[in-house]
Amino acid sequence: MQVARLRRLRRSANLRNWISQTQLSPKDIILPYFIVEGKKVKKEIKSMPGVYHLSIDNLVKDISGVKGLNSILLFGIPKIKDEIGSQAYSDDSIVRKAIKAIKREFKELIVITDVCLCGYTIYGHCGIVKPVDGLLFMANGRKKKKNHKLSTINYRPEVDNDATLEVLAKIALSHAQAGADFVALSAMMDGQVRAIREMLDKNGFTDTGILAYSAKYASSFYGPFREALDSRPQFGDRKSYQMDYRNSDEALREIKQDIDEGADIVMVKPALAYLDIIYRAKEKFNVPIAAYNVSGEYSMIKKLADGDRVREKELALEVLTSIKRAGADLVISYFGKEVLRWLV
Ligand code: PBG
């Protein structure tokens, strides 16, 4: 038998480009932003070098400096956290103000907003946890005291699925009213896509899209993000609502359920340790698939590159391209800005 000379097609950069199968393009990138109250704030997040807390004025400035940007994902950091996450749906929530400011300046930009409670509740869970009767000592609206450890003594350590749905629907509607193009549902509550689709439709927002974090795993790769959002659970963990990483069939059930409930785009998260899930989802379903290359995956590359910009670029492009190769159509990446600079 003749030897297949596969190296023949690898001889020059031109040949390699010519036959390359996977292209990472600028339009694939969704760039996340962390928005805080105040003016002129630009504060680097310690665990995520190169990523900042920005006030709205600086957010607008930052966006205008990114060429080729197609879509962004907004996370709000409220001044005040409480038991019910009220700052997530208030009229003057940080996210609503940000959407309006962005829409005033950038008409075409696709604005996606995170809909979740972990950053807005004092106990740092993605849904409503009910206080134990008589022990509700933390009044609504009061700031969480530093070093004040909440414990299961004060709360029933259960996230109430259906009570959470109502709040999530209110948040989603408030974002849609402010002008969000898509709401990103990341709380992993059962029935959240249906509850929010119904709420949006009922109020005339039939064109507001839903990006569902369908297969979201309980992952240790979220660590740096939780520092950015100050959203670490104050008791327990997220394993009763986020998925177990030992499972993949369950991910397909989650995804199917979300599509049936009305999701326009489904997501797998994290990305790198879950490429098989992306691949299976792509094979099975014909909806756009997004993948979230999460904070810990970002920090890992930063650490490995250790300040060497060339290595960082090579690592980031390899990882992001592999996520596309697995089947993702869209990738959320903290390297987004750099990637656009490299590609545009
Ligand atoms: C939860 C949420 C998480 C992330 C985004 N939204 C995970 C979590 O804290 O459980 C993680 C994103 C990242 O790590 O980059 N609403």
Short mmCIF file of C-alpha atoms and ligand atoms in Angstrom, two decimals:
data_model
loop_
_atom_site.label_atom_id
_atom_site.label_comp_id
_atom_site.label_asym_id
_atom_site.label_seq_id
_atom_site.Cartn_x
_atom_site.Cartn_y
_atom_site.Cartn_z
CA MET A 1 0.00 0.00 0.00
CA GLN A 2 1.16 3.48 -0.80
CA VAL A 3 1.97 5.78 2.06
CA ALA A 4 -0.57 8.59 2.35
CA ARG A 5 1.60 11.69 2.31
CA LEU A 6 -0.58 13.87 4.49
CA ARG A 7 2.29 16.25 5.00
CA ARG A 8 1.89 17.29 1.36
CA LEU A 9 -1.00 19.55 2.38
CA ARG A 10 0.91 21.06 5.29
CA ARG A 11 3.94 22.31 3.41
CA SER A 12 3.22 26.03 3.49
CA ALA A 13 1.02 28.45 5.37
CA ASN A 14 -0.85 29.08 2.17
CA LEU A 15 -1.63 25.41 1.66
CA ARG A 16 -2.65 25.02 5.29
CA ASN A 17 -5.01 27.98 5.06
CA TRP A 18 -6.39 26.71 1.78
CA ILE A 19 -7.61 23.44 3.23
CA SER A 20 -8.44 24.66 6.75
CA GLN A 21 -11.90 23.58 7.87
CA THR A 22 -12.65 25.78 10.85
CA GLN A 23 -12.60 29.56 10.85
CA LEU A 24 -13.02 31.64 13.94
CA SER A 25 -14.68 34.85 12.74
CA PRO A 26 -15.32 38.16 14.46
CA LYS A 27 -19.07 37.65 14.32
CA ASP A 28 -18.72 34.51 16.49
CA ILE A 29 -17.44 36.43 19.48
CA ILE A 30 -19.69 37.51 22.34
CA LEU A 31 -17.83 39.88 24.66
CA PRO A 32 -18.82 39.89 28.35
CA TYR A 33 -18.82 43.10 30.41
CA PHE A 34 -19.12 43.69 34.17
CA ILE A 35 -20.93 46.94 34.91
CA VAL A 36 -20.84 48.84 38.18
CA GLU A 37 -22.50 52.01 39.47
CA GLY A 38 -20.59 55.28 39.55
CA LYS A 39 -18.60 57.34 37.09
CA LYS A 40 -15.17 56.89 35.59
CA VAL A 41 -14.74 53.49 37.18
CA LYS A 42 -12.29 51.14 35.52
CA LYS A 43 -11.01 48.61 37.97
CA GLU A 44 -9.19 45.46 36.98
CA ILE A 45 -10.60 42.24 38.39
CA LYS A 46 -7.76 40.63 40.30
CA SER A 47 -8.44 37.06 39.33
CA MET A 48 -9.07 38.00 35.69
CA PRO A 49 -6.23 40.20 34.47
CA GLY A 50 -7.31 42.28 31.49
CA VAL A 51 -11.00 42.24 32.53
CA TYR A 52 -12.50 45.25 34.30
CA HIS A 53 -15.37 46.52 36.36
CA LEU A 54 -16.61 49.45 34.31
CA SER A 55 -19.07 52.22 35.03
CA ILE A 56 -21.49 52.98 32.23
CA ASP A 57 -19.55 55.96 30.85
CA ASN A 58 -16.44 53.81 30.52
CA LEU A 59 -18.44 50.91 29.15
CA VAL A 60 -19.67 53.08 26.27
CA LYS A 61 -16.16 54.34 25.70
CA ASP A 62 -14.75 50.84 25.74
CA ILE A 63 -17.28 49.49 23.26
CA SER A 64 -16.61 52.29 20.82
CA GLY A 65 -12.95 51.28 20.84
CA VAL A 66 -13.56 47.68 19.79
CA LYS A 67 -13.62 47.28 16.02
CA GLY A 68 -15.76 44.51 14.59
CA LEU A 69 -17.75 43.94 17.75
CA ASN A 70 -21.08 42.27 17.03
CA SER A 71 -22.48 41.24 20.38
CA ILE A 72 -21.95 41.79 24.08
CA LEU A 73 -23.14 40.10 27.26
CA LEU A 74 -23.86 42.34 30.26
CA PHE A 75 -23.48 41.42 33.92
CA GLY A 76 -24.60 44.01 36.45
CA ILE A 77 -23.08 44.45 39.88
CA PRO A 78 -25.64 46.16 42.10
CA LYS A 79 -24.78 48.44 44.99
CA ILE A 80 -27.15 46.60 47.25
CA LYS A 81 -27.93 42.91 47.58
CA ASP A 82 -30.98 41.60 49.42
CA GLU A 83 -32.99 38.43 50.03
CA ILE A 84 -35.06 38.76 46.89
CA GLY A 85 -32.64 40.22 44.37
CA SER A 86 -34.78 43.32 43.95
CA GLN A 87 -32.00 45.32 42.31
CA ALA A 88 -32.08 42.91 39.39
CA TYR A 89 -35.47 44.13 38.20
CA SER A 90 -35.76 47.63 39.61
CA ASP A 91 -36.58 50.41 37.16
CA ASP A 92 -33.17 51.96 37.53
CA SER A 93 -31.15 48.76 37.71
CA ILE A 94 -27.57 49.00 36.59
CA VAL A 95 -28.23 46.71 33.63
CA ARG A 96 -31.21 48.74 32.41
CA LYS A 97 -29.20 51.94 32.56
CA ALA A 98 -26.38 50.27 30.68
CA ILE A 99 -28.68 48.93 27.95
CA LYS A 100 -30.19 52.37 27.38
CA ALA A 101 -26.80 54.07 27.22
CA ILE A 102 -25.51 51.47 24.77
CA LYS A 103 -28.58 51.55 22.56
CA ARG A 104 -28.32 55.33 22.31
CA GLU A 105 -24.84 55.04 20.83
CA PHE A 106 -24.71 51.71 19.03
CA LYS A 107 -27.85 50.82 17.15
CA GLU A 108 -26.65 47.62 15.53
CA LEU A 109 -24.81 46.02 18.43
CA ILE A 110 -26.54 42.89 19.73
CA VAL A 111 -27.06 43.40 23.45
CA ILE A 112 -27.50 40.29 25.58
CA THR A 113 -28.19 40.52 29.31
CA ASP A 114 -27.59 37.90 31.98
CA VAL A 115 -30.75 36.98 33.86
CA CYS A 116 -29.86 35.44 37.19
CA LEU A 117 -29.99 36.16 40.92
CA CYS A 118 -26.58 35.08 42.24
CA GLY A 119 -25.09 38.56 41.92
CA TYR A 120 -28.14 40.24 43.46
CA THR A 121 -28.90 38.15 46.54
CA ILE A 122 -27.05 38.32 49.86
CA TYR A 123 -26.77 34.56 49.94
CA GLY A 124 -25.27 34.31 46.43
CA HIS A 125 -27.54 31.67 44.97
CA CYS A 126 -29.04 31.78 41.49
CA GLY A 127 -32.57 31.55 42.89
CA ILE A 128 -34.67 32.51 45.85
CA VAL A 129 -33.74 30.92 49.17
CA LYS A 130 -36.36 31.44 51.83
CA PRO A 131 -35.30 32.64 55.26
CA VAL A 132 -36.26 30.52 58.23
CA ASP A 133 -39.27 32.06 59.99
CA GLY A 134 -38.37 34.43 62.75
CA LEU A 135 -34.72 34.56 61.89
CA LEU A 136 -34.90 37.13 59.15
CA PHE A 137 -32.50 39.60 60.64
CA MET A 138 -31.17 41.05 57.44
CA ALA A 139 -33.64 43.69 56.34
CA ASN A 140 -34.29 44.23 52.67
CA GLY A 141 -31.88 46.59 51.10
CA ARG A 142 -29.26 46.58 53.78
CA LYS A 143 -25.76 45.90 52.62
CA LYS A 144 -24.22 42.61 53.47
CA LYS A 145 -21.78 43.31 56.25
CA LYS A 146 -18.18 42.46 55.58
CA ASN A 147 -17.17 39.13 57.08
CA HIS A 148 -20.73 38.49 58.01
CA LYS A 149 -21.18 34.80 57.40
CA LEU A 150 -24.66 33.82 56.39
CA SER A 151 -25.46 30.31 57.27
CA THR A 152 -28.12 27.70 56.89
CA ILE A 153 -29.18 28.62 60.42
CA ASN A 154 -30.88 31.65 58.89
CA TYR A 155 -32.06 30.08 55.65
CA ARG A 156 -33.64 26.91 54.48
CA PRO A 157 -30.86 25.84 52.20
CA GLU A 158 -33.12 25.17 49.27
CA VAL A 159 -33.48 27.20 46.15
CA ASP A 160 -37.19 27.48 45.49
CA ASN A 161 -37.61 26.73 41.79
CA ASP A 162 -41.05 28.15 41.11
CA ALA A 163 -40.72 31.21 43.32
CA THR A 164 -37.52 31.95 41.39
CA LEU A 165 -39.27 31.69 38.01
CA GLU A 166 -41.47 34.65 38.86
CA VAL A 167 -38.50 36.82 39.73
CA LEU A 168 -36.51 35.74 36.68
CA ALA A 169 -39.45 36.61 34.44
CA LYS A 170 -39.62 40.08 35.99
CA ILE A 171 -35.91 40.59 35.42
CA ALA A 172 -36.12 39.44 31.79
CA LEU A 173 -39.07 41.72 31.11
CA SER A 174 -37.31 44.70 32.66
CA HIS A 175 -34.30 44.09 30.40
CA ALA A 176 -36.49 43.70 27.31
CA GLN A 177 -38.30 46.94 28.11
CA ALA A 178 -34.97 48.74 28.35
CA GLY A 179 -34.05 47.46 24.89
CA ALA A 180 -32.11 44.20 25.31
CA ASP A 181 -32.04 42.11 22.14
CA PHE A 182 -31.52 38.81 23.95
CA VAL A 183 -31.86 37.67 27.51
CA ALA A 184 -29.42 35.00 28.68
CA LEU A 185 -30.95 32.68 31.24
CA SER A 186 -28.29 31.31 33.52
CA ALA A 187 -30.07 30.30 36.71
CA MET A 188 -30.65 26.64 35.75
CA MET A 189 -34.20 26.62 37.11
CA ASP A 190 -36.60 24.14 35.54
CA GLY A 191 -39.14 25.83 33.31
CA GLN A 192 -37.29 29.15 33.16
CA VAL A 193 -37.35 29.36 29.37
CA ARG A 194 -41.10 28.84 29.22
CA ALA A 195 -41.81 31.25 32.07
CA ILE A 196 -39.75 33.97 30.45
CA ARG A 197 -40.98 33.35 26.90
CA GLU A 198 -44.55 33.68 28.17
CA MET A 199 -43.80 36.83 30.11
CA LEU A 200 -42.09 38.45 27.12
CA ASP A 201 -44.80 37.48 24.66
CA LYS A 202 -47.60 38.59 26.94
CA ASN A 203 -46.03 42.02 27.11
CA GLY A 204 -45.45 42.37 23.39
CA PHE A 205 -41.75 41.48 23.34
CA THR A 206 -42.10 38.67 20.84
CA ASP A 207 -38.89 39.76 19.11
CA THR A 208 -36.72 39.61 22.20
CA GLY A 209 -34.64 36.45 21.90
CA ILE A 210 -33.73 33.87 24.48
CA LEU A 211 -30.25 32.48 24.84
CA ALA A 212 -30.59 29.60 27.28
CA TYR A 213 -27.68 28.39 29.37
CA SER A 214 -29.11 24.94 28.85
CA ALA A 215 -26.26 22.65 29.76
CA LYS A 216 -24.61 24.54 32.54
CA TYR A 217 -22.44 22.41 34.75
CA ALA A 218 -21.59 22.90 38.41
CA SER A 219 -17.97 23.77 37.70
CA SER A 220 -14.91 24.87 39.62
CA PHE A 221 -13.91 26.87 36.57
CA TYR A 222 -16.32 29.66 37.63
CA GLY A 223 -14.09 30.75 40.52
CA PRO A 224 -12.70 34.01 39.10
CA PHE A 225 -16.13 35.08 37.83
CA ARG A 226 -17.61 34.74 41.30
CA GLU A 227 -14.95 37.09 42.56
CA ALA A 228 -15.83 39.52 39.77
CA LEU A 229 -19.52 39.41 40.64
CA ASP A 230 -19.12 38.83 44.37
CA SER A 231 -21.57 35.99 43.87
CA ARG A 232 -20.01 33.12 45.78
CA PRO A 233 -22.71 31.07 47.51
CA GLN A 234 -22.71 31.96 51.20
CA PHE A 235 -23.76 28.45 52.12
CA GLY A 236 -23.92 25.21 50.24
CA ASP A 237 -23.09 24.99 46.55
CA ARG A 238 -24.89 25.08 43.21
CA LYS A 239 -25.04 21.33 42.68
CA SER A 240 -28.79 21.10 43.23
CA TYR A 241 -29.44 23.20 40.14
CA GLN A 242 -26.34 23.16 37.93
CA MET A 243 -25.43 19.89 36.22
CA ASP A 244 -23.20 17.08 37.40
CA TYR A 245 -20.09 16.84 35.21
CA ARG A 246 -20.32 13.06 35.13
CA ASN A 247 -23.37 13.26 32.86
CA SER A 248 -23.86 13.98 29.20
CA ASP A 249 -27.23 12.43 28.26
CA GLU A 250 -28.79 14.74 30.81
CA ALA A 251 -27.31 17.72 28.93
CA LEU A 252 -29.19 16.65 25.82
CA ARG A 253 -32.41 16.45 27.84
CA GLU A 254 -31.82 19.93 29.22
CA ILE A 255 -31.16 21.28 25.74
CA LYS A 256 -34.18 19.58 24.19
CA GLN A 257 -36.38 20.87 26.98
CA ASP A 258 -35.16 24.44 26.46
CA ILE A 259 -35.69 24.26 22.71
CA ASP A 260 -39.21 22.96 23.27
CA GLU A 261 -39.89 25.78 25.73
CA GLY A 262 -38.81 28.37 23.19
CA ALA A 263 -35.05 28.97 23.39
CA ASP A 264 -33.60 30.55 20.22
CA ILE A 265 -30.00 29.72 21.05
CA VAL A 266 -28.78 27.11 23.51
CA MET A 267 -25.53 27.13 25.41
CA VAL A 268 -23.02 24.73 26.84
CA LYS A 269 -20.93 25.95 29.74
CA PRO A 270 -18.03 25.72 30.50
CA ALA A 271 -16.60 25.00 27.06
CA LEU A 272 -13.20 23.41 27.21
CA ALA A 273 -13.87 20.47 29.51
CA TYR A 274 -17.22 19.98 27.75
CA LEU A 275 -16.36 19.84 24.06
CA ASP A 276 -18.06 16.44 23.83
CA ILE A 277 -21.31 18.04 24.96
CA ILE A 278 -21.02 20.75 22.32
CA TYR A 279 -20.34 18.09 19.72
CA ARG A 280 -23.28 15.93 20.73
CA ALA A 281 -25.60 18.94 20.86
CA LYS A 282 -24.54 20.03 17.39
CA GLU A 283 -25.10 16.55 15.98
CA LYS A 284 -28.55 16.26 17.50
CA PHE A 285 -30.18 19.68 17.32
CA ASN A 286 -30.49 22.24 14.58
CA VAL A 287 -30.46 25.42 16.61
CA PRO A 288 -27.51 27.79 17.01
CA ILE A 289 -25.19 26.67 19.78
CA ALA A 290 -23.20 29.00 21.98
CA ALA A 291 -20.38 27.98 24.29
CA TYR A 292 -19.05 29.90 27.27
CA ASN A 293 -15.29 29.81 27.61
CA VAL A 294 -15.53 30.69 31.29
CA SER A 295 -13.44 32.72 33.69
CA GLY A 296 -11.31 29.84 35.01
CA GLU A 297 -10.52 28.75 31.47
CA TYR A 298 -9.47 32.31 30.71
CA SER A 299 -7.31 32.61 33.81
CA MET A 300 -5.68 29.29 33.05
CA ILE A 301 -4.38 30.61 29.73
CA LYS A 302 -3.30 33.88 31.34
CA LYS A 303 -1.28 31.93 33.91
CA LEU A 304 0.26 29.64 31.33
CA ALA A 305 1.23 32.51 29.01
CA ASP A 306 2.70 34.37 31.99
CA GLY A 307 2.76 37.75 30.26
CA ASP A 308 4.05 36.49 26.92
CA ARG A 309 1.57 38.08 24.49
CA VAL A 310 2.51 35.86 21.57
CA ARG A 311 1.96 32.69 23.55
CA GLU A 312 -1.26 34.08 24.91
CA LYS A 313 -2.55 34.73 21.42
CA GLU A 314 -1.60 31.26 20.23
CA LEU A 315 -3.21 29.60 23.24
CA ALA A 316 -6.40 31.64 23.03
CA LEU A 317 -6.86 31.08 19.30
CA GLU A 318 -6.22 27.35 19.65
CA VAL A 319 -8.78 27.03 22.43
CA LEU A 320 -11.45 29.19 20.80
CA THR A 321 -11.03 27.52 17.42
CA SER A 322 -11.34 24.10 19.05
CA ILE A 323 -14.64 25.18 20.59
CA LYS A 324 -15.89 26.09 17.12
CA ARG A 325 -14.50 22.89 15.67
CA ALA A 326 -16.51 20.95 18.24
CA GLY A 327 -19.66 22.58 16.87
CA ALA A 328 -20.26 25.91 18.60
CA ASP A 329 -21.58 28.71 16.41
CA LEU A 330 -20.93 31.42 18.98
CA VAL A 331 -18.33 31.72 21.71
CA ILE A 332 -18.43 33.90 24.81
CA SER A 333 -14.85 34.83 25.57
CA TYR A 334 -12.99 37.20 27.86
CA PHE A 335 -10.35 37.24 25.13
CA GLY A 336 -13.01 38.69 22.84
CA LYS A 337 -11.45 42.09 22.50
CA GLU A 338 -8.03 40.70 21.70
CA VAL A 339 -9.49 38.14 19.32
CA LEU A 340 -11.23 40.89 17.38
CA ARG A 341 -7.99 42.78 17.21
CA TRP A 342 -6.23 39.67 15.89
CA LEU A 343 -8.92 38.82 13.36
CA VAL A 344 -10.38 42.11 12.11
C1 PBG B 1 -24.38 32.27 37.20
C2 PBG B 1 -23.23 32.48 36.30
C3 PBG B 1 -22.01 31.82 36.38
C4 PBG B 1 -21.20 32.34 35.39
C5 PBG B 1 -21.96 33.25 34.67
N1 PBG B 1 -23.21 33.34 35.26
C6 PBG B 1 -21.58 30.70 37.17
C7 PBG B 1 -21.76 30.59 38.60
O1 PBG B 1 -21.34 31.48 39.37
O2 PBG B 1 -22.28 29.56 39.02
C8 PBG B 1 -19.79 31.93 35.17
C9 PBG B 1 -19.05 32.63 34.10
C10 PBG B 1 -17.59 32.48 34.18
O3 PBG B 1 -17.03 31.74 35.01
O4 PBG B 1 -16.94 33.12 33.35
N2 PBG B 1 -25.38 33.13 37.00
#
